[in-house]
PDB file of C-alpha atoms in Angstrom:
ATOM      1  CA  UNK A   1     -30.392 -31.730 -30.578  1.00  0.00           C
ATOM      2  CA  UNK A   2     -28.588 -28.243 -31.887  1.00  0.00           C
ATOM      3  CA  UNK A   3     -30.492 -25.116 -32.523  1.00  0.00           C
ATOM      4  CA  UNK A   4     -29.672 -22.761 -35.187  1.00  0.00           C
ATOM      5  CA  UNK A   5     -28.989 -19.218 -34.336  1.00  0.00           C
ATOM      6  CA  UNK A   6     -31.352 -18.132 -36.563  1.00  0.00           C
ATOM      7  CA  UNK A   7     -33.879 -19.889 -34.814  1.00  0.00           C
ATOM      8  CA  UNK A   8     -32.677 -19.151 -31.742  1.00  0.00           C
ATOM      9  CA  UNK A   9     -33.372 -15.270 -32.571  1.00  0.00           C
ATOM     10  CA  UNK A  10     -36.880 -16.222 -33.928  1.00  0.00           C
ATOM     11  CA  UNK A  11     -37.527 -17.467 -30.685  1.00  0.00           C
ATOM     12  CA  UNK A  12     -36.199 -14.831 -28.536  1.00  0.00           C
ATOM     13  CA  UNK A  13     -37.386 -11.708 -30.636  1.00  0.00           C
ATOM     14  CA  UNK A  14     -40.225 -13.230 -32.699  1.00  0.00           C
ATOM     15  CA  UNK A  15     -38.046 -11.839 -35.859  1.00  0.00           C
ATOM     16  CA  UNK A  16     -36.263 -14.034 -38.499  1.00  0.00           C
ATOM     17  CA  UNK A  17     -34.000 -11.231 -39.598  1.00  0.00           C
ATOM     18  CA  UNK A  18     -31.397 -11.562 -36.813  1.00  0.00           C
ATOM     19  CA  UNK A  19     -28.439 -13.392 -37.600  1.00  0.00           C
ATOM     20  CA  UNK A  20     -27.053 -14.477 -34.122  1.00  0.00           C
ATOM     21  CA  UNK A  21     -27.678 -14.261 -30.558  1.00  0.00           C
ATOM     22  CA  UNK A  22     -24.637 -11.648 -29.102  1.00  0.00           C
ATOM     23  CA  UNK A  23     -24.834 -11.888 -25.249  1.00  0.00           C
ATOM     24  CA  UNK A  24     -25.064 -14.889 -22.525  1.00  0.00           C
ATOM     25  CA  UNK A  25     -28.331 -13.491 -21.457  1.00  0.00           C
ATOM     26  CA  UNK A  26     -29.788 -14.476 -25.268  1.00  0.00           C
ATOM     27  CA  UNK A  27     -28.034 -17.808 -24.807  1.00  0.00           C
ATOM     28  CA  UNK A  28     -29.520 -18.728 -21.185  1.00  0.00           C
ATOM     29  CA  UNK A  29     -33.016 -17.745 -22.478  1.00  0.00           C
ATOM     30  CA  UNK A  30     -32.360 -20.402 -25.329  1.00  0.00           C
ATOM     31  CA  UNK A  31     -32.601 -23.200 -22.572  1.00  0.00           C
ATOM     32  CA  UNK A  32     -36.203 -23.250 -22.536  1.00  0.00           C
ATOM     33  CA  UNK A  33     -36.155 -24.511 -25.543  1.00  0.00           C
ATOM     34  CA  UNK A  34     -34.275 -27.587 -24.227  1.00  0.00           C
ATOM     35  CA  UNK A  35     -31.302 -26.798 -26.588  1.00  0.00           C
ATOM     36  CA  UNK A  36     -28.373 -29.141 -26.163  1.00  0.00           C
ATOM     37  CA  UNK A  37     -26.111 -26.712 -28.312  1.00  0.00           C
ATOM     38  CA  UNK A  38     -26.269 -23.109 -28.914  1.00  0.00           C
ATOM     39  CA  UNK A  39     -24.519 -20.475 -31.148  1.00  0.00           C
ATOM     40  CA  UNK A  40     -22.989 -17.242 -29.367  1.00  0.00           C
ATOM     41  CA  UNK A  41     -21.448 -14.244 -30.917  1.00  0.00           C
ATOM     42  CA  UNK A  42     -19.095 -13.323 -27.928  1.00  0.00           C
ATOM     43  CA  UNK A  43     -18.270  -9.646 -27.896  1.00  0.00           C
ATOM     44  CA  UNK A  44     -19.959  -9.414 -31.088  1.00  0.00           C
ATOM     45  CA  UNK A  45     -16.794 -11.304 -32.853  1.00  0.00           C
ATOM     46  CA  UNK A  46     -16.038 -14.759 -33.072  1.00  0.00           C
ATOM     47  CA  UNK A  47     -19.156 -17.320 -33.377  1.00  0.00           C
ATOM     48  CA  UNK A  48     -18.513 -20.017 -30.697  1.00  0.00           C
ATOM     49  CA  UNK A  49     -20.679 -23.332 -29.799  1.00  0.00           C
ATOM     50  CA  UNK A  50     -21.638 -23.942 -26.652  1.00  0.00           C
ATOM     51  CA  UNK A  51     -22.787 -27.566 -25.286  1.00  0.00           C
ATOM     52  CA  UNK A  52     -25.341 -28.065 -22.388  1.00  0.00           C
ATOM     53  CA  UNK A  53     -23.610 -30.177 -19.502  1.00  0.00           C
ATOM     54  CA  UNK A  54     -25.232 -31.562 -16.346  1.00  0.00           C
ATOM     55  CA  UNK A  55     -22.658 -31.709 -13.636  1.00  0.00           C
ATOM     56  CA  UNK A  56     -23.937 -34.524 -10.690  1.00  0.00           C
ATOM     57  CA  UNK A  57     -24.281 -32.361  -7.220  1.00  0.00           C
ATOM     58  CA  UNK A  58     -21.531 -34.256  -5.831  1.00  0.00           C
ATOM     59  CA  UNK A  59     -18.960 -33.111  -8.519  1.00  0.00           C
ATOM     60  CA  UNK A  60     -20.092 -29.292  -8.804  1.00  0.00           C
ATOM     61  CA  UNK A  61     -17.665 -28.268  -6.400  1.00  0.00           C
ATOM     62  CA  UNK A  62     -14.456 -30.573  -7.636  1.00  0.00           C
ATOM     63  CA  UNK A  63     -15.475 -30.332 -11.571  1.00  0.00           C
ATOM     64  CA  UNK A  64     -15.763 -26.590 -11.597  1.00  0.00           C
ATOM     65  CA  UNK A  65     -13.913 -23.178 -10.642  1.00  0.00           C
ATOM     66  CA  UNK A  66     -14.644 -19.972 -10.931  1.00  0.00           C
ATOM     67  CA  UNK A  67     -13.231 -17.420 -13.649  1.00  0.00           C
ATOM     68  CA  UNK A  68     -10.222 -15.930 -11.734  1.00  0.00           C
ATOM     69  CA  UNK A  69     -10.971 -12.441 -13.329  1.00  0.00           C
ATOM     70  CA  UNK A  70     -14.632 -12.579 -12.100  1.00  0.00           C
ATOM     71  CA  UNK A  71     -15.481  -9.231 -10.048  1.00  0.00           C
ATOM     72  CA  UNK A  72     -17.705 -11.168  -7.736  1.00  0.00           C
ATOM     73  CA  UNK A  73     -16.165 -12.280  -4.558  1.00  0.00           C
ATOM     74  CA  UNK A  74     -16.983 -15.833  -4.008  1.00  0.00           C
ATOM     75  CA  UNK A  75     -16.249 -15.923  -0.258  1.00  0.00           C
ATOM     76  CA  UNK A  76     -19.404 -13.746   0.345  1.00  0.00           C
ATOM     77  CA  UNK A  77     -21.668 -16.275  -1.361  1.00  0.00           C
ATOM     78  CA  UNK A  78     -23.594 -17.173   1.988  1.00  0.00           C
ATOM     79  CA  UNK A  79     -27.161 -18.620   2.239  1.00  0.00           C
ATOM     80  CA  UNK A  80     -28.425 -15.144   2.819  1.00  0.00           C
ATOM     81  CA  UNK A  81     -26.360 -13.727  -0.077  1.00  0.00           C
ATOM     82  CA  UNK A  82     -28.179 -16.110  -1.998  1.00  0.00           C
ATOM     83  CA  UNK A  83     -31.562 -16.295  -0.965  1.00  0.00           C
ATOM     84  CA  UNK A  84     -33.117 -14.734  -4.038  1.00  0.00           C
ATOM     85  CA  UNK A  85     -32.171 -18.078  -6.209  1.00  0.00           C
ATOM     86  CA  UNK A  86     -31.666 -20.649  -3.219  1.00  0.00           C
ATOM     87  CA  UNK A  87     -35.420 -21.244  -2.183  1.00  0.00           C
ATOM     88  CA  UNK A  88     -36.547 -21.445  -6.314  1.00  0.00           C
ATOM     89  CA  UNK A  89     -33.281 -23.876  -6.990  1.00  0.00           C
ATOM     90  CA  UNK A  90     -34.050 -25.919  -4.033  1.00  0.00           C
ATOM     91  CA  UNK A  91     -37.810 -26.502  -5.039  1.00  0.00           C
ATOM     92  CA  UNK A  92     -37.357 -26.785  -8.893  1.00  0.00           C
ATOM     93  CA  UNK A  93     -33.802 -27.339  -9.856  1.00  0.00           C
ATOM     94  CA  UNK A  94     -31.613 -24.766 -11.692  1.00  0.00           C
ATOM     95  CA  UNK A  95     -34.110 -22.993 -14.263  1.00  0.00           C
ATOM     96  CA  UNK A  96     -30.978 -21.028 -16.292  1.00  0.00           C
ATOM     97  CA  UNK A  97     -27.551 -22.700 -17.116  1.00  0.00           C
ATOM     98  CA  UNK A  98     -24.574 -21.025 -16.590  1.00  0.00           C
ATOM     99  CA  UNK A  99     -21.718 -20.249 -19.181  1.00  0.00           C
ATOM    100  CA  UNK A 100     -18.216 -21.611 -18.813  1.00  0.00           C
ATOM    101  CA  UNK A 101     -15.433 -22.655 -20.811  1.00  0.00           C
ATOM    102  CA  UNK A 102     -13.221 -25.736 -20.835  1.00  0.00           C
ATOM    103  CA  UNK A 103      -9.734 -25.307 -18.989  1.00  0.00           C
ATOM    104  CA  UNK A 104      -6.407 -27.025 -18.768  1.00  0.00           C
ATOM    105  CA  UNK A 105      -6.931 -30.523 -16.665  1.00  0.00           C
ATOM    106  CA  UNK A 106     -10.548 -31.070 -17.978  1.00  0.00           C
ATOM    107  CA  UNK A 107     -12.037 -28.752 -15.313  1.00  0.00           C
ATOM    108  CA  UNK A 108     -14.943 -26.698 -16.423  1.00  0.00           C
ATOM    109  CA  UNK A 109     -14.397 -22.787 -15.630  1.00  0.00           C
ATOM    110  CA  UNK A 110     -17.433 -20.876 -14.507  1.00  0.00           C
ATOM    111  CA  UNK A 111     -17.865 -17.672 -16.356  1.00  0.00           C
ATOM    112  CA  UNK A 112     -21.180 -16.417 -16.019  1.00  0.00           C
ATOM    113  CA  UNK A 113     -23.068 -17.955 -13.100  1.00  0.00           C
ATOM    114  CA  UNK A 114     -21.071 -18.529  -9.948  1.00  0.00           C
ATOM    115  CA  UNK A 115     -23.841 -17.526  -7.872  1.00  0.00           C
ATOM    116  CA  UNK A 116     -25.838 -20.713  -9.538  1.00  0.00           C
ATOM    117  CA  UNK A 117     -22.807 -22.560  -8.951  1.00  0.00           C
ATOM    118  CA  UNK A 118     -22.613 -21.805  -5.420  1.00  0.00           C
ATOM    119  CA  UNK A 119     -26.348 -22.337  -4.923  1.00  0.00           C
ATOM    120  CA  UNK A 120     -26.175 -25.798  -6.441  1.00  0.00           C
ATOM    121  CA  UNK A 121     -23.139 -26.542  -4.125  1.00  0.00           C
ATOM    122  CA  UNK A 122     -25.373 -25.566  -0.838  1.00  0.00           C
ATOM    123  CA  UNK A 123     -28.799 -27.122  -2.218  1.00  0.00           C
ATOM    124  CA  UNK A 124     -27.068 -30.274  -3.166  1.00  0.00           C
ATOM    125  CA  UNK A 125     -28.511 -29.871  -6.938  1.00  0.00           C
ATOM    126  CA  UNK A 126     -27.036 -30.610 -10.291  1.00  0.00           C
ATOM    127  CA  UNK A 127     -25.699 -27.925 -12.087  1.00  0.00           C
ATOM    128  CA  UNK A 128     -26.424 -26.950 -15.657  1.00  0.00           C
ATOM    129  CA  UNK A 129     -23.839 -25.112 -17.765  1.00  0.00           C
ATOM    130  CA  UNK A 130     -23.282 -24.307 -21.421  1.00  0.00           C
ATOM    131  CA  UNK A 131     -19.618 -25.335 -21.955  1.00  0.00           C
ATOM    132  CA  UNK A 132     -17.436 -24.309 -24.931  1.00  0.00           C
ATOM    133  CA  UNK A 133     -13.487 -24.889 -25.741  1.00  0.00           C
ATOM    134  CA  UNK A 134     -11.194 -22.372 -27.232  1.00  0.00           C
ATOM    135  CA  UNK A 135     -12.690 -19.515 -25.528  1.00  0.00           C
ATOM    136  CA  UNK A 136      -9.627 -17.113 -25.040  1.00  0.00           C
ATOM    137  CA  UNK A 137      -9.058 -14.693 -21.543  1.00  0.00           C
ATOM    138  CA  UNK A 138     -10.745 -11.442 -23.663  1.00  0.00           C
ATOM    139  CA  UNK A 139     -13.915 -13.604 -24.187  1.00  0.00           C
ATOM    140  CA  UNK A 140     -13.927 -15.037 -20.895  1.00  0.00           C
ATOM    141  CA  UNK A 141     -13.657 -11.544 -19.424  1.00  0.00           C
ATOM    142  CA  UNK A 142     -16.363 -10.403 -21.680  1.00  0.00           C
ATOM    143  CA  UNK A 143     -18.750 -13.133 -20.517  1.00  0.00           C
ATOM    144  CA  UNK A 144     -17.972 -12.762 -16.787  1.00  0.00           C
ATOM    145  CA  UNK A 145     -18.554  -8.784 -16.881  1.00  0.00           C
ATOM    146  CA  UNK A 146     -21.941  -9.146 -18.642  1.00  0.00           C
ATOM    147  CA  UNK A 147     -23.152 -11.872 -16.236  1.00  0.00           C
ATOM    148  CA  UNK A 148     -22.412  -9.498 -13.435  1.00  0.00           C
ATOM    149  CA  UNK A 149     -25.313  -7.209 -14.499  1.00  0.00           C
ATOM    150  CA  UNK A 150     -27.778  -9.962 -13.443  1.00  0.00           C
ATOM    151  CA  UNK A 151     -26.922  -9.171  -9.800  1.00  0.00           C
ATOM    152  CA  UNK A 152     -25.540  -5.981  -8.552  1.00  0.00           C
ATOM    153  CA  UNK A 153     -22.143  -5.913  -7.299  1.00  0.00           C
ATOM    154  CA  UNK A 154     -21.522  -5.248  -3.473  1.00  0.00           C
ATOM    155  CA  UNK A 155     -19.598  -1.594  -2.773  1.00  0.00           C
ATOM    156  CA  UNK A 156     -16.429  -4.014  -1.961  1.00  0.00           C
ATOM    157  CA  UNK A 157     -16.627  -5.716  -5.579  1.00  0.00           C
ATOM    158  CA  UNK A 158     -17.164  -2.348  -7.387  1.00  0.00           C
ATOM    159  CA  UNK A 159     -14.477  -0.725  -5.436  1.00  0.00           C
ATOM    160  CA  UNK A 160     -11.669  -3.312  -6.325  1.00  0.00           C
ATOM    161  CA  UNK A 161     -12.851  -2.939 -10.146  1.00  0.00           C
ATOM    162  CA  UNK A 162     -12.344   0.914  -9.652  1.00  0.00           C
ATOM    163  CA  UNK A 163      -8.710   0.115  -8.009  1.00  0.00           C
ATOM    164  CA  UNK A 164      -7.731  -1.941 -11.020  1.00  0.00           C
ATOM    165  CA  UNK A 165      -8.942   0.499 -13.270  1.00  0.00           C
ATOM    166  CA  UNK A 166      -6.813   3.367 -11.524  1.00  0.00           C
ATOM    167  CA  UNK A 167      -3.916   1.011 -11.333  1.00  0.00           C
ATOM    168  CA  UNK A 168      -4.189   0.195 -14.936  1.00  0.00           C
ATOM    169  CA  UNK A 169      -4.233   3.794 -15.622  1.00  0.00           C
ATOM    170  CA  UNK A 170      -7.550   3.766 -17.502  1.00  0.00           C
ATOM    171  CA  UNK A 171      -8.644   6.656 -15.544  1.00  0.00           C
ATOM    172  CA  UNK A 172      -6.954   9.512 -14.056  1.00  0.00           C
ATOM    173  CA  UNK A 173      -8.725   9.932 -10.691  1.00  0.00           C
ATOM    174  CA  UNK A 174     -11.954   9.471  -8.673  1.00  0.00           C
ATOM    175  CA  UNK A 175     -13.795  11.949 -10.536  1.00  0.00           C
ATOM    176  CA  UNK A 176     -13.072  10.595 -14.052  1.00  0.00           C
ATOM    177  CA  UNK A 177     -13.883   6.953 -12.450  1.00  0.00           C
ATOM    178  CA  UNK A 178     -17.416   8.615 -11.526  1.00  0.00           C
ATOM    179  CA  UNK A 179     -18.143   9.780 -15.150  1.00  0.00           C
ATOM    180  CA  UNK A 180     -16.762   6.341 -16.393  1.00  0.00           C
ATOM    181  CA  UNK A 181     -18.804   3.890 -14.010  1.00  0.00           C
ATOM    182  CA  UNK A 182     -21.904   6.493 -14.085  1.00  0.00           C
ATOM    183  CA  UNK A 183     -22.395   7.076 -10.448  1.00  0.00           C
ATOM    184  CA  UNK A 184     -21.537  10.080  -7.907  1.00  0.00           C
ATOM    185  CA  UNK A 185     -18.146  10.812  -6.498  1.00  0.00           C
ATOM    186  CA  UNK A 186     -19.486   9.924  -3.066  1.00  0.00           C
ATOM    187  CA  UNK A 187     -20.276   6.583  -4.462  1.00  0.00           C
ATOM    188  CA  UNK A 188     -16.836   6.095  -5.632  1.00  0.00           C
ATOM    189  CA  UNK A 189     -14.870   6.984  -2.546  1.00  0.00           C
ATOM    190  CA  UNK A 190     -17.213   4.928  -0.685  1.00  0.00           C
ATOM    191  CA  UNK A 191     -16.282   1.731  -2.843  1.00  0.00           C
ATOM    192  CA  UNK A 192     -12.818   2.298  -2.700  1.00  0.00           C
ATOM    193  CA  UNK A 193     -12.672   2.512   1.059  1.00  0.00           C
ATOM    194  CA  UNK A 194     -14.857  -0.857   1.097  1.00  0.00           C
ATOM    195  CA  UNK A 195     -12.309  -2.139  -1.242  1.00  0.00           C
ATOM    196  CA  UNK A 196      -9.439  -1.497   1.447  1.00  0.00           C
ATOM    197  CA  UNK A 197     -11.551  -3.412   4.158  1.00  0.00           C
ATOM    198  CA  UNK A 198     -10.201  -6.875   5.016  1.00  0.00           C
ATOM    199  CA  UNK A 199     -12.276  -9.502   3.905  1.00  0.00           C
ATOM    200  CA  UNK A 200     -12.495 -11.021   7.381  1.00  0.00           C
ATOM    201  CA  UNK A 201     -14.089  -7.929   8.512  1.00  0.00           C
ATOM    202  CA  UNK A 202     -16.675  -8.078   5.556  1.00  0.00           C
ATOM    203  CA  UNK A 203     -17.268 -11.893   5.952  1.00  0.00           C
ATOM    204  CA  UNK A 204     -18.774 -10.820   9.499  1.00  0.00           C
ATOM    205  CA  UNK A 205     -21.907  -9.876   7.470  1.00  0.00           C
ATOM    206  CA  UNK A 206     -24.565 -12.210   6.426  1.00  0.00           C
ATOM    207  CA  UNK A 207     -24.603 -10.483   2.750  1.00  0.00           C
ATOM    208  CA  UNK A 208     -21.935  -8.054   1.983  1.00  0.00           C
ATOM    209  CA  UNK A 209     -24.036  -6.488  -0.512  1.00  0.00           C
ATOM    210  CA  UNK A 210     -26.800  -5.251   2.223  1.00  0.00           C
ATOM    211  CA  UNK A 211     -23.671  -3.023   3.619  1.00  0.00           C
ATOM    212  CA  UNK A 212     -24.497   0.462   2.359  1.00  0.00           C
ATOM    213  CA  UNK A 213     -22.101   3.510   1.926  1.00  0.00           C
ATOM    214  CA  UNK A 214     -22.730   5.088   5.101  1.00  0.00           C
ATOM    215  CA  UNK A 215     -21.712   1.905   7.086  1.00  0.00           C
ATOM    216  CA  UNK A 216     -18.707   1.205   4.936  1.00  0.00           C
ATOM    217  CA  UNK A 217     -17.458   5.024   5.619  1.00  0.00           C
ATOM    218  CA  UNK A 218     -17.911   4.245   9.507  1.00  0.00           C
ATOM    219  CA  UNK A 219     -16.481   0.849   9.466  1.00  0.00           C
ATOM    220  CA  UNK A 220     -13.158   2.247   7.480  1.00  0.00           C
ATOM    221  CA  UNK A 221     -12.833   5.126   9.698  1.00  0.00           C
ATOM    222  CA  UNK A 222     -13.174   2.957  13.033  1.00  0.00           C
ATOM    223  CA  UNK A 223     -10.776   0.043  11.848  1.00  0.00           C
ATOM    224  CA  UNK A 224      -8.139   2.335  10.861  1.00  0.00           C
ATOM    225  CA  UNK A 225      -8.251   4.018  14.274  1.00  0.00           C
ATOM    226  CA  UNK A 226      -6.930   0.780  15.506  1.00  0.00           C
ATOM    227  CA  UNK A 227      -3.376  -0.239  15.751  1.00  0.00           C
ATOM    228  CA  UNK A 228      -1.776  -3.144  13.708  1.00  0.00           C
ATOM    229  CA  UNK A 229      -2.134  -5.518  16.730  1.00  0.00           C
ATOM    230  CA  UNK A 230      -5.607  -4.325  17.627  1.00  0.00           C
ATOM    231  CA  UNK A 231      -6.900  -4.804  13.989  1.00  0.00           C
ATOM    232  CA  UNK A 232      -5.587  -8.590  13.999  1.00  0.00           C
ATOM    233  CA  UNK A 233      -7.147  -8.905  17.124  1.00  0.00           C
ATOM    234  CA  UNK A 234     -10.400  -7.484  16.030  1.00  0.00           C
ATOM    235  CA  UNK A 235     -10.880  -9.831  13.194  1.00  0.00           C
ATOM    236  CA  UNK A 236     -10.092 -12.946  15.064  1.00  0.00           C
ATOM    237  CA  UNK A 237     -12.987 -11.627  16.608  1.00  0.00           C
ATOM    238  CA  UNK A 238     -14.949 -11.554  13.361  1.00  0.00           C
ATOM    239  CA  UNK A 239     -14.391 -15.093  12.294  1.00  0.00           C
ATOM    240  CA  UNK A 240     -14.624 -16.481  15.961  1.00  0.00           C
ATOM    241  CA  UNK A 241     -14.242 -20.172  17.205  1.00  0.00           C
ATOM    242  CA  UNK A 242     -18.055 -20.625  16.075  1.00  0.00           C
ATOM    243  CA  UNK A 243     -17.722 -18.990  12.812  1.00  0.00           C
ATOM    244  CA  UNK A 244     -18.575 -15.615  11.443  1.00  0.00           C
ATOM    245  CA  UNK A 245     -20.082 -12.806  13.454  1.00  0.00           C
ATOM    246  CA  UNK A 246     -23.402 -13.053  11.614  1.00  0.00           C
ATOM    247  CA  UNK A 247     -23.686 -16.783  12.393  1.00  0.00           C
ATOM    248  CA  UNK A 248     -24.111 -15.700  16.038  1.00  0.00           C
ATOM    249  CA  UNK A 249     -27.136 -12.953  15.431  1.00  0.00           C
ATOM    250  CA  UNK A 250     -30.304 -13.911  16.805  1.00  0.00           C
ATOM    251  CA  UNK A 251     -32.120 -11.127  14.615  1.00  0.00           C
ATOM    252  CA  UNK A 252     -34.614 -12.328  11.696  1.00  0.00           C
ATOM    253  CA  UNK A 253     -34.157 -11.198   8.625  1.00  0.00           C
ATOM    254  CA  UNK A 254     -30.993  -9.928   6.517  1.00  0.00           C
ATOM    255  CA  UNK A 255     -31.264  -6.309   7.147  1.00  0.00           C
ATOM    256  CA  UNK A 256     -31.909  -6.540  11.134  1.00  0.00           C
ATOM    257  CA  UNK A 257     -28.636  -9.312  10.940  1.00  0.00           C
ATOM    258  CA  UNK A 258     -26.692  -6.615   9.214  1.00  0.00           C
ATOM    259  CA  UNK A 259     -27.283  -3.666  11.714  1.00  0.00           C
ATOM    260  CA  UNK A 260     -26.778  -5.830  14.416  1.00  0.00           C
ATOM    261  CA  UNK A 261     -23.317  -7.189  13.364  1.00  0.00           C
ATOM    262  CA  UNK A 262     -22.427  -3.434  12.847  1.00  0.00           C
ATOM    263  CA  UNK A 263     -23.338  -2.712  16.431  1.00  0.00           C
ATOM    264  CA  UNK A 264     -21.401  -5.623  17.338  1.00  0.00           C
ATOM    265  CA  UNK A 265     -18.349  -4.266  15.263  1.00  0.00           C
ATOM    266  CA  UNK A 266     -18.568  -0.890  17.049  1.00  0.00           C
ATOM    267  CA  UNK A 267     -18.680  -2.280  20.567  1.00  0.00           C
ATOM    268  CA  UNK A 268     -15.599  -4.574  19.915  1.00  0.00           C
ATOM    269  CA  UNK A 269     -13.593  -1.747  18.465  1.00  0.00           C
ATOM    270  CA  UNK A 270     -14.616   0.768  21.430  1.00  0.00           C
ATOM    271  CA  UNK A 271     -13.333  -2.297  23.777  1.00  0.00           C
ATOM    272  CA  UNK A 272      -9.956  -2.414  21.824  1.00  0.00           C
ATOM    273  CA  UNK A 273      -9.219   1.530  21.949  1.00  0.00           C
ATOM    274  CA  UNK A 274      -7.534   2.945  24.658  1.00  0.00           C
ATOM    275  CA  UNK A 275      -9.643   4.349  27.320  1.00  0.00           C
ATOM    276  CA  UNK A 276      -9.409   8.313  27.299  1.00  0.00           C
ATOM    277  CA  UNK A 277      -8.916   9.758  30.810  1.00  0.00           C
ATOM    278  CA  UNK A 278     -12.043  12.333  31.666  1.00  0.00           C
ATOM    279  CA  UNK A 279     -10.910  15.844  30.495  1.00  0.00           C
ATOM    280  CA  UNK A 280      -9.918  18.050  33.439  1.00  0.00           C
ATOM    281  CA  UNK A 281     -12.530  20.565  34.646  1.00  0.00           C
ATOM    282  CA  UNK A 282     -10.490  24.181  33.671  1.00  0.00           C
ATOM    283  CA  UNK A 283     -12.848  25.777  35.945  1.00  0.00           C
ATOM    284  CA  UNK A 284     -11.654  26.011  39.997  1.00  0.00           C
ATOM    285  CA  UNK A 285     -14.388  27.009  42.516  1.00  0.00           C
ATOM    286  CA  UNK A 286     -13.329  29.906  44.721  1.00  0.00           C
ATOM    287  CA  UNK A 287     -16.140  29.919  47.296  1.00  0.00           C
ATOM    288  CA  UNK A 288     -18.445  27.286  47.191  1.00  0.00           C
ATOM    289  CA  UNK A 289     -21.608  28.191  45.378  1.00  0.00           C
ATOM    290  CA  UNK A 290     -20.839  31.585  44.998  1.00  0.00           C
ATOM    291  CA  UNK A 291     -17.472  32.356  43.214  1.00  0.00           C
ATOM    292  CA  UNK A 292     -15.257  30.352  40.751  1.00  0.00           C
ATOM    293  CA  UNK A 293     -12.604  30.981  37.868  1.00  0.00           C
ATOM    294  CA  UNK A 294     -11.568  29.548  34.825  1.00  0.00           C
ATOM    295  CA  UNK A 295      -7.899  30.144  33.527  1.00  0.00           C
ATOM    296  CA  UNK A 296      -6.759  29.925  29.877  1.00  0.00           C
ATOM    297  CA  UNK A 297      -3.412  30.938  28.826  1.00  0.00           C
ATOM    298  CA  UNK A 298      -3.306  34.636  30.144  1.00  0.00           C
ATOM    299  CA  UNK A 299      -6.968  35.108  30.298  1.00  0.00           C
ATOM    300  CA  UNK A 300      -9.086  34.679  33.455  1.00  0.00           C
ATOM    301  CA  UNK A 301     -12.732  34.366  33.336  1.00  0.00           C
ATOM    302  CA  UNK A 302     -14.728  35.200  36.789  1.00  0.00           C
ATOM    303  CA  UNK A 303     -17.836  33.538  37.441  1.00  0.00           C
ATOM    304  CA  UNK A 304     -19.734  35.000  40.530  1.00  0.00           C
ATOM    305  CA  UNK A 305     -23.297  34.098  42.112  1.00  0.00           C
ATOM    306  CA  UNK A 306     -25.718  35.942  44.562  1.00  0.00           C
ATOM    307  CA  UNK A 307     -23.951  39.363  43.595  1.00  0.00           C
ATOM    308  CA  UNK A 308     -25.925  42.540  44.294  1.00  0.00           C
ATOM    309  CA  UNK A 309     -25.795  46.158  43.091  1.00  0.00           C
ATOM    310  CA  UNK A 310     -23.305  47.396  45.909  1.00  0.00           C
ATOM    311  CA  UNK A 311     -21.357  44.269  45.861  1.00  0.00           C
ATOM    312  CA  UNK A 312     -20.925  44.574  42.048  1.00  0.00           C
ATOM    313  CA  UNK A 313     -19.803  48.039  42.136  1.00  0.00           C
ATOM    314  CA  UNK A 314     -17.088  47.320  44.845  1.00  0.00           C
ATOM    315  CA  UNK A 315     -15.814  44.551  42.555  1.00  0.00           C
ATOM    316  CA  UNK A 316     -15.781  46.339  39.250  1.00  0.00           C
ATOM    317  CA  UNK A 317     -13.754  49.308  41.138  1.00  0.00           C
ATOM    318  CA  UNK A 318     -11.462  46.780  42.352  1.00  0.00           C
ATOM    319  CA  UNK A 319     -10.629  45.126  39.013  1.00  0.00           C
ATOM    320  CA  UNK A 320     -10.296  48.266  37.252  1.00  0.00           C
ATOM    321  CA  UNK A 321      -7.890  49.681  39.686  1.00  0.00           C
ATOM    322  CA  UNK A 322      -5.879  46.534  39.134  1.00  0.00           C
ATOM    323  CA  UNK A 323      -5.809  46.085  35.633  1.00  0.00           C
ATOM    324  CA  UNK A 324      -5.811  49.702  34.236  1.00  0.00           C
TER     325      UNK A 324
END
C-alpha cells in the first residue's frame, strides 16, 4: 500500500500543508504506518520512491553492502558498540527500516542503517530496508551523512572526514576545520591524531566510540615512539590468536573494559621500548657521611655535613685563597 507524501507529512507533523518528506528520518518514521512505498525528496531536490523490502536473516550479509563513502568504520561495529540497539532488536526485531539503493549486480547498498544491518547479522534477524533505484552518488552521500547524525561518530571516524576535507581543499587548516565542524581546535587535533592510528590498534577496544580524546592523544604519542618493527609486534599483540584484546578482558562494562585495554597496551609498549639505563649519579662522595661534591662542566658544588663554626672558617679561608 502506497502512502502519499501529503498523507505522510500529515501523520508526521499533524499538518496537511507540507508537500513532501525531506529527510530519511521522516521516511523511517513512516514505517509506523506500515507503508510499503514512500516518497522522499532527497536533498530537497528529486522526489524518489522507496519500496520496503524484508531481507531474510540468512541473506543479509550476502545480499547487502554498505555504501563505500559511509563515514562509519564497519569493523568497529562489535556487540559492545551496538549494545544500544541489539537487545531491543533481539527481542522485538527491527523497529525502523534502513534506507538504501539498488546497485550493479542487484545488491542493495545500505545508505542509512549500517548499524541496524550489522545488528541484524549478529542477532540473526530479518533486515527491513526502504530501497530505491536510480539514486546517484551525490544523493547517496547525502542520505549517508544525514544518517550518521543518529549515532555520533567516533574520534577516528570524525578524523577521517576531517582529513578528507583538508585533502580536498574544503578548508585551509585545523583552525578553519574547527569553525566548519563547530568544535574546538583541541578536538580537531585529537580527531586527526586518531585518524592516523592503525585500525588494528583501535580494534583492540570493545567500542571505539568510547575512546576519549586524552586516551587517543596518549596512544598516538606512545605508538609513534615505537620503531616500525616494534609497531608491527604491538599490532600482532592487539589482534592476538584468540581475537582482539577486548575479548580477553574480564572487566564488566564497556568503560572498565576500555580502561583495561588501554592499560594493557601501555604495558606492551613499555615492554617493547628499549630499557633505559639508570642515570649515573653526578655526586661523588669524598668522605662517607661527611663530604661530597658534584661536578658539572667547569662548576663544582661541595656539600659538607657536621661542620662547626671553626671548621667553616678554615674551609672558607682556604677556598678564598685558592679561587681569588
